[in-house]
Short mmCIF file of C-alpha atoms in Angstrom, two decimals:
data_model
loop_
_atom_site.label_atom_id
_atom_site.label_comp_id
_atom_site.label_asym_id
_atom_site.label_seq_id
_atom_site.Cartn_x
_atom_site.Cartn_y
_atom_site.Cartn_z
CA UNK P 10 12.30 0.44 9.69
CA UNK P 11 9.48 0.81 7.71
CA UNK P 12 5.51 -0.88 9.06
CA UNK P 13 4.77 -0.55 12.86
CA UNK P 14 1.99 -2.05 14.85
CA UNK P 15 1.18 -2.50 18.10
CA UNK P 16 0.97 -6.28 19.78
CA UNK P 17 -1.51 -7.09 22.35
CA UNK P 18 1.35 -7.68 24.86
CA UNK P 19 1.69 -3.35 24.93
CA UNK P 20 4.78 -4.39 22.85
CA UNK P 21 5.98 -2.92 19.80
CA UNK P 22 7.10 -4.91 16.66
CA UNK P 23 8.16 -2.78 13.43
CA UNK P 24 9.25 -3.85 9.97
CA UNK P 25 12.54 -3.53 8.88
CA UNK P 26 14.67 -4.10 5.13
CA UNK P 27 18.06 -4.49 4.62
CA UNK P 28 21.32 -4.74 5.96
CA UNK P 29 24.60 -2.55 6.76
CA UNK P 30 25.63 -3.10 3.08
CA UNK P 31 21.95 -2.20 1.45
CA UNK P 32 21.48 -5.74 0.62
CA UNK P 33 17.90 -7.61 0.79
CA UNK P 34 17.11 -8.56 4.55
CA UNK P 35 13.58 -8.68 5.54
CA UNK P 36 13.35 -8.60 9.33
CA UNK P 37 11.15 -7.26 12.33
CA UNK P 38 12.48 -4.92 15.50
CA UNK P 39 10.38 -5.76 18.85
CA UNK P 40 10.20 -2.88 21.00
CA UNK P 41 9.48 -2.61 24.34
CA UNK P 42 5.98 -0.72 24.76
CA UNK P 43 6.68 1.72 27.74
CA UNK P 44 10.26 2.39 27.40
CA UNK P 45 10.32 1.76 23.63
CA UNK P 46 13.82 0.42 24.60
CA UNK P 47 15.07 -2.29 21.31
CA UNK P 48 14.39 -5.83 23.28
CA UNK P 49 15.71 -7.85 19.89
CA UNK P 50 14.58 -9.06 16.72
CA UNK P 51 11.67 -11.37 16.56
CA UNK P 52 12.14 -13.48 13.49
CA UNK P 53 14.11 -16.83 13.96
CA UNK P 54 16.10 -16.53 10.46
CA UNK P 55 16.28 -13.15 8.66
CA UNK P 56 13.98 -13.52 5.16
CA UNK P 57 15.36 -12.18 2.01
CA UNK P 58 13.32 -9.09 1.56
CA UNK P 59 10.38 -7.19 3.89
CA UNK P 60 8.48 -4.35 3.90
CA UNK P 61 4.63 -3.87 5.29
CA UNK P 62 2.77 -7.21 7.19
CA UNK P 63 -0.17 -7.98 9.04
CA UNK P 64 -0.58 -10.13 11.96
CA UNK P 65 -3.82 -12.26 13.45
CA UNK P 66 -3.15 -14.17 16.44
CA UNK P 67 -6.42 -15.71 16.23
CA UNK P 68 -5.14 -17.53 13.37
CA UNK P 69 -1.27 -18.21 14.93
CA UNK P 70 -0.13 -16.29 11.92
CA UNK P 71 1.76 -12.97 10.53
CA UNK P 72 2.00 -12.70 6.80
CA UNK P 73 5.06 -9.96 5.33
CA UNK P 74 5.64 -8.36 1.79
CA UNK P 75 8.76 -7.47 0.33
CA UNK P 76 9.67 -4.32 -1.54
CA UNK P 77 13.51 -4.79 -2.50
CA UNK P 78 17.10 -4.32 -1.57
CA UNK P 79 17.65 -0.99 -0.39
CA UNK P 80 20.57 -0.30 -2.91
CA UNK P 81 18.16 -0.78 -5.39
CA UNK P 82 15.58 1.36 -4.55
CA UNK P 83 17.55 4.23 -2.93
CA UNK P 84 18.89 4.62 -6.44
CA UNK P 85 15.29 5.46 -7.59
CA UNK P 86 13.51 2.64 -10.04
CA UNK P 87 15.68 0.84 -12.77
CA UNK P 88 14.33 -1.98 -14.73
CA UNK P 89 17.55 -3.63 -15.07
CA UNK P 90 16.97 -4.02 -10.93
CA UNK P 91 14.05 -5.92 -11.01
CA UNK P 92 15.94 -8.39 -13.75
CA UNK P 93 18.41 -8.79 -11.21
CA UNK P 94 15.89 -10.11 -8.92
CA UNK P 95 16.71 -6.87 -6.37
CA UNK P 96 13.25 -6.92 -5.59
CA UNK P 97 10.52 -8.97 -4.39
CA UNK P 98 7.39 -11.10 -5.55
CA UNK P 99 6.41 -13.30 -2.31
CA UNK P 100 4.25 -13.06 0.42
CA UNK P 101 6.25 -14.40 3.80
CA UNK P 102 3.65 -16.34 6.19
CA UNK P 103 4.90 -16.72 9.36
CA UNK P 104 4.09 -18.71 12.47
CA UNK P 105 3.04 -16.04 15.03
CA UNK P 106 4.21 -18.25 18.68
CA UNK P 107 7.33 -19.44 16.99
CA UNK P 108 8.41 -16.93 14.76
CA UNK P 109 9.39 -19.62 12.37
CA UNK P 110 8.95 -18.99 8.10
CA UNK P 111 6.74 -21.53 7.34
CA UNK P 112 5.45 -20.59 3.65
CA UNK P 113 6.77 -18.45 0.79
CA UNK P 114 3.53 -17.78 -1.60
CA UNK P 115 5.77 -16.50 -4.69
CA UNK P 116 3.15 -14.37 -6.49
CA UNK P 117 5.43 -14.95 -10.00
CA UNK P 118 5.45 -12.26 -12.57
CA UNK P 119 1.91 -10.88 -11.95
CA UNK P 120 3.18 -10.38 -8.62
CA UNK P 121 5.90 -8.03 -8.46
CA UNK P 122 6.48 -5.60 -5.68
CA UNK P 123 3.79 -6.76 -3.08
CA UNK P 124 4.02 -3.25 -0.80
CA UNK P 125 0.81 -2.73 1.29
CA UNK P 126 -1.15 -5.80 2.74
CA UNK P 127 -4.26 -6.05 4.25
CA UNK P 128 -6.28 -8.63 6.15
CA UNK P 129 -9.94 -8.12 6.61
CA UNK P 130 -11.10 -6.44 10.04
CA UNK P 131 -13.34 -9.63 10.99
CA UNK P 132 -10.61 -10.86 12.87
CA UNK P 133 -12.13 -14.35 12.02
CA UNK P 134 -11.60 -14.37 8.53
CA UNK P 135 -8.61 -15.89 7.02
CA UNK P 136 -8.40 -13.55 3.73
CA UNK P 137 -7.11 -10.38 2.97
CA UNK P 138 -5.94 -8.68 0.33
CA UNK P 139 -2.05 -7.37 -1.05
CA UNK P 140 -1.18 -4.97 -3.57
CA UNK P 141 1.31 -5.60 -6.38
CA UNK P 142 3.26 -1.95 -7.03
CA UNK P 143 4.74 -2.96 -10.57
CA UNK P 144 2.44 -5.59 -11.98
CA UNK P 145 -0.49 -3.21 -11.29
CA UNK P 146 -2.39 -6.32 -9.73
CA UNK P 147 -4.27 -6.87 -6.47
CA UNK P 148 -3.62 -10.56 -5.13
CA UNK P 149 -6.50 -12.43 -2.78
CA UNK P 150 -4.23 -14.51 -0.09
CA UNK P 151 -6.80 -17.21 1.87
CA UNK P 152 -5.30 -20.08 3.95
CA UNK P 153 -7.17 -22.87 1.83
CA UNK P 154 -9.49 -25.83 3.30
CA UNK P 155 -6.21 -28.13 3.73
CA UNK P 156 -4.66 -25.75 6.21
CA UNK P 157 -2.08 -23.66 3.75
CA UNK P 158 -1.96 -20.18 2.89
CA UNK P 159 -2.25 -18.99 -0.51
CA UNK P 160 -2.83 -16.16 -3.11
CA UNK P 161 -5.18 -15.49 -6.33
CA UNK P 162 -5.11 -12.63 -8.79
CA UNK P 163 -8.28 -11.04 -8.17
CA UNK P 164 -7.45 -7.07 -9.68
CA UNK P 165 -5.41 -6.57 -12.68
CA UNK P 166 -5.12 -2.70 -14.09
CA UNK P 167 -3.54 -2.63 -17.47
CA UNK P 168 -0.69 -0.67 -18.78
CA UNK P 169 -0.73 2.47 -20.90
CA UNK P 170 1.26 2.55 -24.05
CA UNK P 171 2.63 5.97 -24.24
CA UNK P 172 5.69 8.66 -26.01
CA UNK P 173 7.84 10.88 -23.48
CA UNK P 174 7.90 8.73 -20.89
CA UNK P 175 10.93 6.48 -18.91
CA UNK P 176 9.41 3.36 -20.64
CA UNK P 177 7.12 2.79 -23.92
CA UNK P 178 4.38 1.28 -21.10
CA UNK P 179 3.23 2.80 -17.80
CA UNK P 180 2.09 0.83 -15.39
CA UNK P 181 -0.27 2.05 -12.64
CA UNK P 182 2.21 1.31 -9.53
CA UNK P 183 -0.53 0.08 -6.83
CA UNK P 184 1.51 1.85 -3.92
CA UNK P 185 -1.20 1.88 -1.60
CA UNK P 186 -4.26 0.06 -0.52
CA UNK P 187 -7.06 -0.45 2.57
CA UNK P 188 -9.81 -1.98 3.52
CA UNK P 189 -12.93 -0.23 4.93
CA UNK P 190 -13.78 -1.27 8.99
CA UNK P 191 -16.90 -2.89 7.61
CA UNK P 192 -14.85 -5.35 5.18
CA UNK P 193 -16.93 -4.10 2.13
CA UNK P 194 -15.19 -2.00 0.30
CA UNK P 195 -11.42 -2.32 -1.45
CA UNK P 196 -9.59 1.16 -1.67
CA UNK P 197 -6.14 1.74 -3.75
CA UNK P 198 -4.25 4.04 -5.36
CA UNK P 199 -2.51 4.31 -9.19
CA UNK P 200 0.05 6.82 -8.75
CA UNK P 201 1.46 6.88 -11.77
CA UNK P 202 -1.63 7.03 -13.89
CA UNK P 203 -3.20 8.76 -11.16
CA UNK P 204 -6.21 7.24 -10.07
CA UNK P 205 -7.86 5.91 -7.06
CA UNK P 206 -10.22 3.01 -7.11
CA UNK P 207 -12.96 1.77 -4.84
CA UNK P 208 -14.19 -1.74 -5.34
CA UNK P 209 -16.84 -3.67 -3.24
CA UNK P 210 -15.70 -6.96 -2.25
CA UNK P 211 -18.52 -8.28 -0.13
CA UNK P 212 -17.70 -11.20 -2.89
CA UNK P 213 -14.20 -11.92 -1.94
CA UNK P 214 -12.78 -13.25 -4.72
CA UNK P 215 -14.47 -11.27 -7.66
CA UNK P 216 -14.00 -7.01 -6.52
CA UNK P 217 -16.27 -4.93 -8.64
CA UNK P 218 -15.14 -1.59 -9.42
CA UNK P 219 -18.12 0.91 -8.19
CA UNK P 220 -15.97 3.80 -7.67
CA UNK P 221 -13.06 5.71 -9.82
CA UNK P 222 -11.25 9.39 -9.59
CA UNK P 223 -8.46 11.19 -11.54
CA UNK P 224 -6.40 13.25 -9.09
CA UNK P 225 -3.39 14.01 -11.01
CA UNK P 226 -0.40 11.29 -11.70
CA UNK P 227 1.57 11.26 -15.59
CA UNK P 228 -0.87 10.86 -18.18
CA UNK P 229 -2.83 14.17 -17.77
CA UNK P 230 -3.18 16.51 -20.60
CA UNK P 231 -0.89 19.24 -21.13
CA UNK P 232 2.02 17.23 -20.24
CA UNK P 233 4.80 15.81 -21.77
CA UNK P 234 3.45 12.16 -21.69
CA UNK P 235 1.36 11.14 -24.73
CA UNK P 236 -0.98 8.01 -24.26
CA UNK P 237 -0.92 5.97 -27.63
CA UNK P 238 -3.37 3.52 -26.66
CA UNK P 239 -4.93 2.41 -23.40
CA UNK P 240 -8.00 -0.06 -23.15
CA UNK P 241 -9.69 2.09 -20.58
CA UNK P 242 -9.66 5.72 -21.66
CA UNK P 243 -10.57 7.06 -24.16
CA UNK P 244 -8.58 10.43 -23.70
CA UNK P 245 -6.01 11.39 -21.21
CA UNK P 246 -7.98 13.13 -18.01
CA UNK P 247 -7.41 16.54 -17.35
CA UNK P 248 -5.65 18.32 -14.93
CA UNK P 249 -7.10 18.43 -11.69
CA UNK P 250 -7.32 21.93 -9.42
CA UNK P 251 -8.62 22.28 -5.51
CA UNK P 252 -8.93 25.79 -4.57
CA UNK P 253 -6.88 27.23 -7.25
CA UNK P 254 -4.09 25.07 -7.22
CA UNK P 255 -3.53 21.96 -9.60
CA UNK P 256 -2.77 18.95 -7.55
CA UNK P 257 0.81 17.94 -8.01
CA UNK P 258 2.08 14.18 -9.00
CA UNK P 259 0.02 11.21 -7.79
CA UNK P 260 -2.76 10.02 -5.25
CA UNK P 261 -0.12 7.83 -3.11
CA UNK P 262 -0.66 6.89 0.43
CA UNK P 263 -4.60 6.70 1.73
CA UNK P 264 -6.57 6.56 4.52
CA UNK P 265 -9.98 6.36 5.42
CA UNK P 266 -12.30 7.79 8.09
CA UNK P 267 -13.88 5.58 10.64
CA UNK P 268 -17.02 5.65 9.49
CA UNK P 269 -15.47 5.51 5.72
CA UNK P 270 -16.87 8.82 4.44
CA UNK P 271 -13.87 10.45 3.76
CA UNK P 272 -10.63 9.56 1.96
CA UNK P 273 -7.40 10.99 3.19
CA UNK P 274 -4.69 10.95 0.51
CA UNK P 275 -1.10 12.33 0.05
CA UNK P 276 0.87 12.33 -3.01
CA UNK P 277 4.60 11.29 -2.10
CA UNK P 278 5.97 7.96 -2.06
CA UNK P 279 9.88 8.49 -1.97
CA UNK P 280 12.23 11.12 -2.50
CA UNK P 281 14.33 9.58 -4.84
CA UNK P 282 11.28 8.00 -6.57
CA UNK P 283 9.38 11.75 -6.37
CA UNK P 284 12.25 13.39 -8.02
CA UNK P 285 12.28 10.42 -10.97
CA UNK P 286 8.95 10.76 -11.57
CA UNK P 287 7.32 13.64 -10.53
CA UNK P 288 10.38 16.14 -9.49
CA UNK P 289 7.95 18.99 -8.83
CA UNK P 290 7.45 17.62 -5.45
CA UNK P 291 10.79 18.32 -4.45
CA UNK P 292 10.21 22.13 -5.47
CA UNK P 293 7.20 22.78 -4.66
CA UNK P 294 6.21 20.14 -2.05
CA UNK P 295 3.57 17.41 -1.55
CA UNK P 296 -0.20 18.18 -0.87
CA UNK P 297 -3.05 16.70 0.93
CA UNK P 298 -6.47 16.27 -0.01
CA UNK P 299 -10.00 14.90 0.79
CA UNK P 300 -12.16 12.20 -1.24
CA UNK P 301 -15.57 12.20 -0.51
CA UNK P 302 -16.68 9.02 -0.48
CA UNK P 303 -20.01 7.34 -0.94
CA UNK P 304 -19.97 3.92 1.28
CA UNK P 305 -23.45 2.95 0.45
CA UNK P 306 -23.41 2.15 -2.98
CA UNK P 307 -20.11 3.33 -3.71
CA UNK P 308 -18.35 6.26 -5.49
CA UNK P 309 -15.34 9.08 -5.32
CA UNK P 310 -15.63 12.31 -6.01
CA UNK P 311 -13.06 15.28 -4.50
CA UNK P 312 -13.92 17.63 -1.82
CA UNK P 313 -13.73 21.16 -3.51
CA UNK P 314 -12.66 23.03 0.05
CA UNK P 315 -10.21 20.57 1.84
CA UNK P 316 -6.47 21.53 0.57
CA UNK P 317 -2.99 21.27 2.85
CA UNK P 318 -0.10 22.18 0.56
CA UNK P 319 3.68 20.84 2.63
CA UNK P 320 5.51 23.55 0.02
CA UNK P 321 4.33 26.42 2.37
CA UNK P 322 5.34 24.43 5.50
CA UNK P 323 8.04 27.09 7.19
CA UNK P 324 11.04 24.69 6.33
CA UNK P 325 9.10 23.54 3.98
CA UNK P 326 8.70 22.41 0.99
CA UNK P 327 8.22 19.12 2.56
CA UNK P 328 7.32 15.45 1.47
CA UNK P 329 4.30 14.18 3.30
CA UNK P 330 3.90 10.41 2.79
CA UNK P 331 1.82 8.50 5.58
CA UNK P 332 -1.90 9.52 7.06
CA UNK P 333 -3.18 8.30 10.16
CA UNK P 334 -6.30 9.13 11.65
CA UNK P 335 -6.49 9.83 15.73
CA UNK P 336 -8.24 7.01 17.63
CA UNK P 337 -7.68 4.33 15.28
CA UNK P 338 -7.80 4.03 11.58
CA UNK P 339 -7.82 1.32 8.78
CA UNK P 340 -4.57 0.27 8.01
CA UNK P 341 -3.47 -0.08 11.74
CA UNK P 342 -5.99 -1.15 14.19
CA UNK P 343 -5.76 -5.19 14.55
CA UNK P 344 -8.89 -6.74 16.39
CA UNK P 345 -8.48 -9.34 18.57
CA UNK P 346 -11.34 -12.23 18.40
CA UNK P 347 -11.42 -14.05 22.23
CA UNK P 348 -11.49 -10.68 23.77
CA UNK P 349 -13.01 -7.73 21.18
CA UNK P 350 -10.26 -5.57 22.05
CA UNK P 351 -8.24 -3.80 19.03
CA UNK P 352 -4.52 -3.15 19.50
CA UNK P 353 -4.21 0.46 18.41
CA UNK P 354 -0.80 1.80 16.06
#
């Protein structure tokens, strides 16, 4: 199981990957509201990988990403996987009162890894936005004047060339991304370069970056990663300290504050991935911090005085990964247009 929401029946339908073997299998577990009792699976055919979705009934339609097989990723990240085709490029649009597939939008090679998607809050819009882990790219999907859904490249970070790393180029990894309630700004994370970006988007198809912060992630200086050339920095960002203590790995999972002030983020994404790529989570655990965040006319900048470190939890050190915010919260409150009523996670 992986992405839950809740459906304005008071039923609830989670996300699901893989089968008994670990093999692709992209599926979705419907729950029972009260009891939370397993009532079946929703889908009418099992899709061929999953991972997060969204779903807008006033537009009859639920729209899944796909990560990978689980044998793949469980392994931690190998190239030689994604050659295999062991993980995913497509966005899954399906028909929400039939359950039916009726579009795969294959995203191609600037598309690989869709994780985290997003529709806009306006439950009357038919756009949203889907971030691309491995190709570093953020894709626009829109259901188009003649009735079909489809997908644009609207964000594209570029690489790092760099020495002491896995690979001679780093990509960004988009792992996570939101949408402010007021549809106007574009939040995601980098976590391997170790960045988090704020873009306004009140033009839907053309973001513009207004807001950028270095929390962390490979490249920093000091390390064993040397950047050889990259055609945004000009030298590798420092290291990065909140009340005495340097922040460990990457900005990873996010969430933002109802009235999109602040900018909750945590820095695992999983364990087998942590100990690849930043193994000093497993030792010394995963923290939590606070972006201050200018929603006007945009910005980042980190709060000096908000730290939670999970490697002094009592059983700790721990791996924090997802941040939800009490009484509803970006990524998983779904508005629904006949009635004004949200459907709350």
């Amino acid at each position: 199981p992986v992405c839950t929401h809740c459906l304005g029946s008071g039923e609830v339908l989670i996300s699901c990957m893989g089968d008994e073997n670990e093999e692709g299998k992209g599926g979705f577990v419907l729950l029972d509201g009260q009891s939370f009792i397993v009532k079946g699976t929703w889908e009418r055919k099992p899709l061929e990988f999953g991972y997060d979705y969204w779903y807008q009934p006033y537009h009859n339609v639920l729209i899944s990403t796909e990560w990978g097989a689980p044998k793949a990723f469980r392994s931690g990240f190998n190239p030689q996987h994604v050659a295999d085709g062991l993980y995913g490029h497509h966005l899954n649009v399906m028909d929400w009162t039939t359950h039916e597939l009726i579009k795969r939008i294959d995203l191609g090679p600037d598309g690989k890894l869709p994780l985290e998607i997003r529709f806009l809050h306006d439950p009357t819009a038919t756009e949203g936005y889907v971030g691309c882990a491995l190709s570093s790219t953020v894709f626009r999907f829109f259901r188009a004047p003649n009735g079909q859904w489809e997908a644009e490249k609207v964000i594209s970070i570029p690489p790092k060339k760099v020495t002491g790393w896995a690979m001679d180029t780093m990509p960004g990894l988009i792992t996570d991304i939101l949408i402010s309630l007021d549809d106007r700004y574009l939040y995601f994370s980098n976590w391997l370069h170790g960045d988090i970006r704020q873009y306004d988007i009140t033009d839907r198809r053309n973001p513009k970056l207004v807001g950028q912060v270095f929390l962390g992630g490979s490249v920093c200086k000091g390390g064993s990663v040397k950047v050889t050339s990259d055609p945004e920095l000009k030298s590798q960002p420092d290291p990065v300290y909140v009340k005495g203590q340097r922040l460990r790995g990457g900005p990873q999972m996010i969430q933002l504050s109802l009235d999109g002030k602040r900018l909750y983020v945590t820095t695992s994404l999983f364990a087998k991935w942590d100990d690849q790529f930043y193994p000093e989570l497993a030792k010394e655990g995963c923290q939590m911090y606070i972006l201050d965040v200018n929603n006007v006319t945009g910005g980042l900048s980190l709060n000096p005085n908000f730290l939670v470190d999970f490697g002094k939890e009592p059983q700790g050190p721990m791996l924090a990964h997802e941040v939800r915010y009490p009484g509803g919260d970006c990524s998983s409150d779904i508005w629904l247009a006949h009635t004004g009523v949200k459907n709350k996670m």
